[in-house]
PDB file of C-alpha atoms in Angstrom:
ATOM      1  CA  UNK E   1      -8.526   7.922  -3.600  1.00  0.00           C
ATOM      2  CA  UNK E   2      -8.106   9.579  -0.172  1.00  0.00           C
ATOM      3  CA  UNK E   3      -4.572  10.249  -0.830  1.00  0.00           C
ATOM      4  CA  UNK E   4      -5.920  11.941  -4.389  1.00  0.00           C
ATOM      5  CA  UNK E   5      -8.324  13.768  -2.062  1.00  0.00           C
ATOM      6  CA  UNK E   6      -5.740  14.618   0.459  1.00  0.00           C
ATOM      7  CA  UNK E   7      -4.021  16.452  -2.264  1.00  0.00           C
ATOM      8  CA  UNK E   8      -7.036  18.401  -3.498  1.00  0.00           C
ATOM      9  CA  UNK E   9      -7.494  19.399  -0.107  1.00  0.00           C
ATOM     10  CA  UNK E  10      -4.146  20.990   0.592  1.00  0.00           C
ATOM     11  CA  UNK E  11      -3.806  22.604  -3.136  1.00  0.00           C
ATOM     12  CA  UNK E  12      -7.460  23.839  -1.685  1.00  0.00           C
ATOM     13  CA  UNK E  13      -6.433  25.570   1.484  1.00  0.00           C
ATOM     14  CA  UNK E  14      -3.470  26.624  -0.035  1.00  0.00           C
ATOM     15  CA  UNK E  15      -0.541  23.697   1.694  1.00  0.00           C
ATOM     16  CA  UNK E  16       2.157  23.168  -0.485  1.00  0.00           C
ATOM     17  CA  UNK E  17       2.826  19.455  -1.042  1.00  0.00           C
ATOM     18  CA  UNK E  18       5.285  17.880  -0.415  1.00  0.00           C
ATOM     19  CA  UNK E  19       6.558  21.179   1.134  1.00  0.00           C
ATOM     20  CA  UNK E  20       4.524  21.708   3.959  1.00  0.00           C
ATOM     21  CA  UNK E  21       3.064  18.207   3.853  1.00  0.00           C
ATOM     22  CA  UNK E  22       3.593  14.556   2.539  1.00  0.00           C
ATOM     23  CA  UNK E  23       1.303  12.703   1.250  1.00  0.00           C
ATOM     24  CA  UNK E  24       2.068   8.696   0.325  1.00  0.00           C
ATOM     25  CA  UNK E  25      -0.698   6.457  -1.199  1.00  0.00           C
ATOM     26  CA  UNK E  26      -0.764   2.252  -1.323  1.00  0.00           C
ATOM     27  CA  UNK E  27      -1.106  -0.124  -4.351  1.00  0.00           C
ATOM     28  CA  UNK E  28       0.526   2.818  -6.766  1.00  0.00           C
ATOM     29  CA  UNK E  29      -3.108   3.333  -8.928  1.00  0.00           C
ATOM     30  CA  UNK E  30      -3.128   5.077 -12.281  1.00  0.00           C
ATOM     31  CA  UNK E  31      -4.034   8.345 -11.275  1.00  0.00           C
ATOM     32  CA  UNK E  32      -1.379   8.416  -9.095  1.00  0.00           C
ATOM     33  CA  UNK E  33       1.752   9.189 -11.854  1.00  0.00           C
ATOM     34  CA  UNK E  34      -0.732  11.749 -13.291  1.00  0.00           C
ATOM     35  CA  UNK E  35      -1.845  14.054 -10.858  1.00  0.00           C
ATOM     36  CA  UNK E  36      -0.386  17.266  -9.624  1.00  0.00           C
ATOM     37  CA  UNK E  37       2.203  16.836  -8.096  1.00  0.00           C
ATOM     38  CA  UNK E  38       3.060  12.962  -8.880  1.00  0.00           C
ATOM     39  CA  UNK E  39       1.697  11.395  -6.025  1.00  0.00           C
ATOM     40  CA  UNK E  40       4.445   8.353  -4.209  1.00  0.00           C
ATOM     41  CA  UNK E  41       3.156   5.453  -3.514  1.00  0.00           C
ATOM     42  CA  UNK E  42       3.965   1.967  -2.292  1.00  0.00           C
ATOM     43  CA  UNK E  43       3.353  -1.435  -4.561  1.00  0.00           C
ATOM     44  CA  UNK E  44       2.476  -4.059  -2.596  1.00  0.00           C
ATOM     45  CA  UNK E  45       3.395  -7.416  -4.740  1.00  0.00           C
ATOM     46  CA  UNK E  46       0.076  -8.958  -5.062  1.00  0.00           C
ATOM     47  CA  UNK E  47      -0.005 -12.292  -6.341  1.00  0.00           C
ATOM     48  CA  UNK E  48       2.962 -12.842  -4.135  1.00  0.00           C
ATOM     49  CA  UNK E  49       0.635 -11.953  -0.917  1.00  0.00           C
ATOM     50  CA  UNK E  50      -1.914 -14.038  -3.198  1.00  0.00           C
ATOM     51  CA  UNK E  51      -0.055 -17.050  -3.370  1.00  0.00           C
ATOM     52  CA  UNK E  52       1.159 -16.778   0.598  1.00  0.00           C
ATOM     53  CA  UNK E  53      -2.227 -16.915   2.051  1.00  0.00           C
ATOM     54  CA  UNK E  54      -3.520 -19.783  -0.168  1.00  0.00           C
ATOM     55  CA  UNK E  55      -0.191 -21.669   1.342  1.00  0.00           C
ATOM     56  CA  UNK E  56      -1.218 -20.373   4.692  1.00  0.00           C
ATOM     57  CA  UNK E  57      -4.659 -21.164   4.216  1.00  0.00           C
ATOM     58  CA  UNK E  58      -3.760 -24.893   3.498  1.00  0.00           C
ATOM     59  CA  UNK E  59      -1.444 -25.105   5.958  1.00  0.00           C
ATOM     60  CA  UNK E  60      -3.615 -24.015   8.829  1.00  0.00           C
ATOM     61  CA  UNK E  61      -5.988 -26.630   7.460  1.00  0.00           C
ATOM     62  CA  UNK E  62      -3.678 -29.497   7.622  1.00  0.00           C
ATOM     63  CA  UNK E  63      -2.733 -28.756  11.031  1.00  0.00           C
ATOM     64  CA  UNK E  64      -3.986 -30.657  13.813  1.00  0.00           C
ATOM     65  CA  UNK E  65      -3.348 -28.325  17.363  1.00  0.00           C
ATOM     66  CA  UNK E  66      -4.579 -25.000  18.861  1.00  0.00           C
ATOM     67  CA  UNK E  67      -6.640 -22.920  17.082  1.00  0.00           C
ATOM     68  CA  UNK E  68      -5.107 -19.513  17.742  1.00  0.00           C
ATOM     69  CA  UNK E  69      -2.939 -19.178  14.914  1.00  0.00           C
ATOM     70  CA  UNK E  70      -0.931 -15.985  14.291  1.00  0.00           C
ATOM     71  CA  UNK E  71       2.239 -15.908  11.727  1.00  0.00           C
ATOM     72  CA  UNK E  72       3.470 -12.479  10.288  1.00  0.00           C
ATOM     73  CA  UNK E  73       5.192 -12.312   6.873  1.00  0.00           C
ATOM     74  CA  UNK E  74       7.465  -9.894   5.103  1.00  0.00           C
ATOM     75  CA  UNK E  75       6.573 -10.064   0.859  1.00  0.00           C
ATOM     76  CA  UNK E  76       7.971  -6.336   0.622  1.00  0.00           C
ATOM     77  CA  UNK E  77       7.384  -3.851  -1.435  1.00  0.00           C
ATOM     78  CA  UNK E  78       8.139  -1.509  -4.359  1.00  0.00           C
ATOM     79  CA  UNK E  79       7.874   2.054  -3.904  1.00  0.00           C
ATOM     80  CA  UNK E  80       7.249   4.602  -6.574  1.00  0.00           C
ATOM     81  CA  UNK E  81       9.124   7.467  -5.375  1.00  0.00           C
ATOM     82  CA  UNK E  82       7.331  10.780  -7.093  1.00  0.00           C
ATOM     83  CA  UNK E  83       7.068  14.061  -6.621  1.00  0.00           C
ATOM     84  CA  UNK E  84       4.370  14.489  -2.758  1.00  0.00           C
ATOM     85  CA  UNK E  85       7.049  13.400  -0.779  1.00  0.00           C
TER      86      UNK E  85
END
């Protein structure tokens, strides 16, 4: 929604988008291949991130040590190259 509002804005005060600014959004909702101009986005595979912290979850349960605990990891992404960037 901010990135929708982002665009309002700028068509607003008169900034062309994507030529004076880009403007990307995340999780690629429905409005997003609708509005003026098609707004890019970024899918971020969900039941993939789902399924990682449940195995994370139960993992840092099973573990016997230190509590700080602090793993990073890369699921990707899609992105939906439009028409703001």
């Amino acid at each position: 929604m901010m990135a929708l509002g982002a665009i309002f804005e700028c068509q607003r005060r008169g900034i062309e988008v994507p030529v004076e600014l880009a403007v990307v959004d995340f999780d690629d909702p429905g409005f997003s291949a609708s509005c003026v101009p098609l707004l890019t986005t970024i899918r971020p595979p969900g039941e993939t991130i789902g399924r990682e912290v449940g195995r994370l979850f139960q993992e840092r349960l099973t573990e016997r040590g230190p509590t700080a605990y602090s793993r990073t990891v890369d699921v990707g992404f899609q992105p939906a190259q439009r028409r703001s960037t």
